[in-house]
């Protein structure tokens, strides 16, 4: 992580024109969280997603000493079908604190309730969360498989994303208590001239409703990496382009209790009713009522719209006019026109990464 952060910082400060806004406030938040033993809550950062390199590039905004302390650095969600296809890649991204995440378009194991989201909720909460003693041991898979063992014990502190593979379970460790998780809730890259965002997927609402206690939430607005790695760039496509303007704007910490307290209380009431019926549930694990009932869905919708509004507030400080109020709704993206990646009828360019 330190090496990658150094490259990103070098690129941002040496080869780009950068503008960081609100960084001092964000560094203060990180400084207070330096010692996991004294943290009282997790940290959730939420941003728009404009290019494949957003993460790790944007963390080049942090002075290098922050990259020397992975315990006080972000956990991210990375696509299983891109970042976890074999052992070397799994190793690279796992050491980079990226969690293997299935995308529904590419995997039957995708969606809101996959075990990786449970890990993310637990990372934000007051851990450690030990896997059950009787967790099945993963079968021995070939060297080319993405499986990784837990390096420190005899292989128990792992979780499986699909029932047979195996990855270290970060939330099983005490020093990961109240961690920092970053999420791009648009769920894919979205480049559009007017810099509007897609609707947010609901995973972010699980992180807010179910983490205990409510994490601190910092909305972040990113502009410019879309020029560094523009989707229309030509050969050599894999090379980031120097000489662009990059701006990263950190919003103020949201008071989670004030912004989401009402939703969290309704969620906890629902949960208490369900636990009354069928016994206690583990953090990040839900029964069907909490997954699919109208009330649960409504809570997640409302929560997701509020987080998106918080990111829009930061966007507004960059001088962009307000978006069309329909911009936050999934239905609006029916007009993107055309399925899959690439240039859409509404002028945007998307990419599933
Ligand atoms: C889980 O993932 C591993 C590695 O990608 C694969 O070998 C295995 O078949 C998958 N299992 C299921 C049930 O999809
Ligand atoms: C960067 O911003 C400056 C000032 O707004 C502008 O003059 C310049 O053309 C921009 N550079 C690029 C590569 O867009």
XYZ file of C-alpha atoms and ligand atoms in Angstrom, residues 80 84-86 102 107-109 141-142 144-147 160-167, ligand 1:
36
model
C -14.025 -10.303 -8.118
C -9.457 -11.763 -7.869
C -9.060 -14.087 -10.803
C -5.853 -15.827 -9.705
C -19.170 -10.171 -6.895
C -21.761 -13.612 -11.045
C -24.654 -15.381 -9.378
C -23.023 -14.549 -6.026
C -7.988 -25.594 -4.977
C -5.433 -25.449 -7.771
C -4.437 -20.848 -10.335
C -7.468 -20.351 -8.068
C -7.885 -17.037 -6.274
C -8.036 -18.622 -2.820
C -15.973 -17.471 1.565
C -17.568 -15.290 -1.099
C -19.266 -18.158 -2.920
C -19.364 -21.079 -0.516
C -16.166 -22.777 -1.701
C -13.423 -20.172 -2.172
C -11.559 -18.711 0.790
C -10.164 -15.285 1.699
C -16.099 -20.166 -6.135
O -14.966 -19.542 -6.698
C -13.894 -20.434 -7.013
C -12.743 -19.615 -7.485
O -13.122 -18.620 -8.395
C -14.351 -21.429 -8.063
O -13.294 -22.347 -8.351
C -15.557 -22.173 -7.523
O -16.062 -23.041 -8.506
C -16.650 -21.203 -7.108
N -17.726 -21.929 -6.481
C -19.016 -21.727 -6.779
C -20.001 -22.540 -6.035
O -19.363 -20.897 -7.623
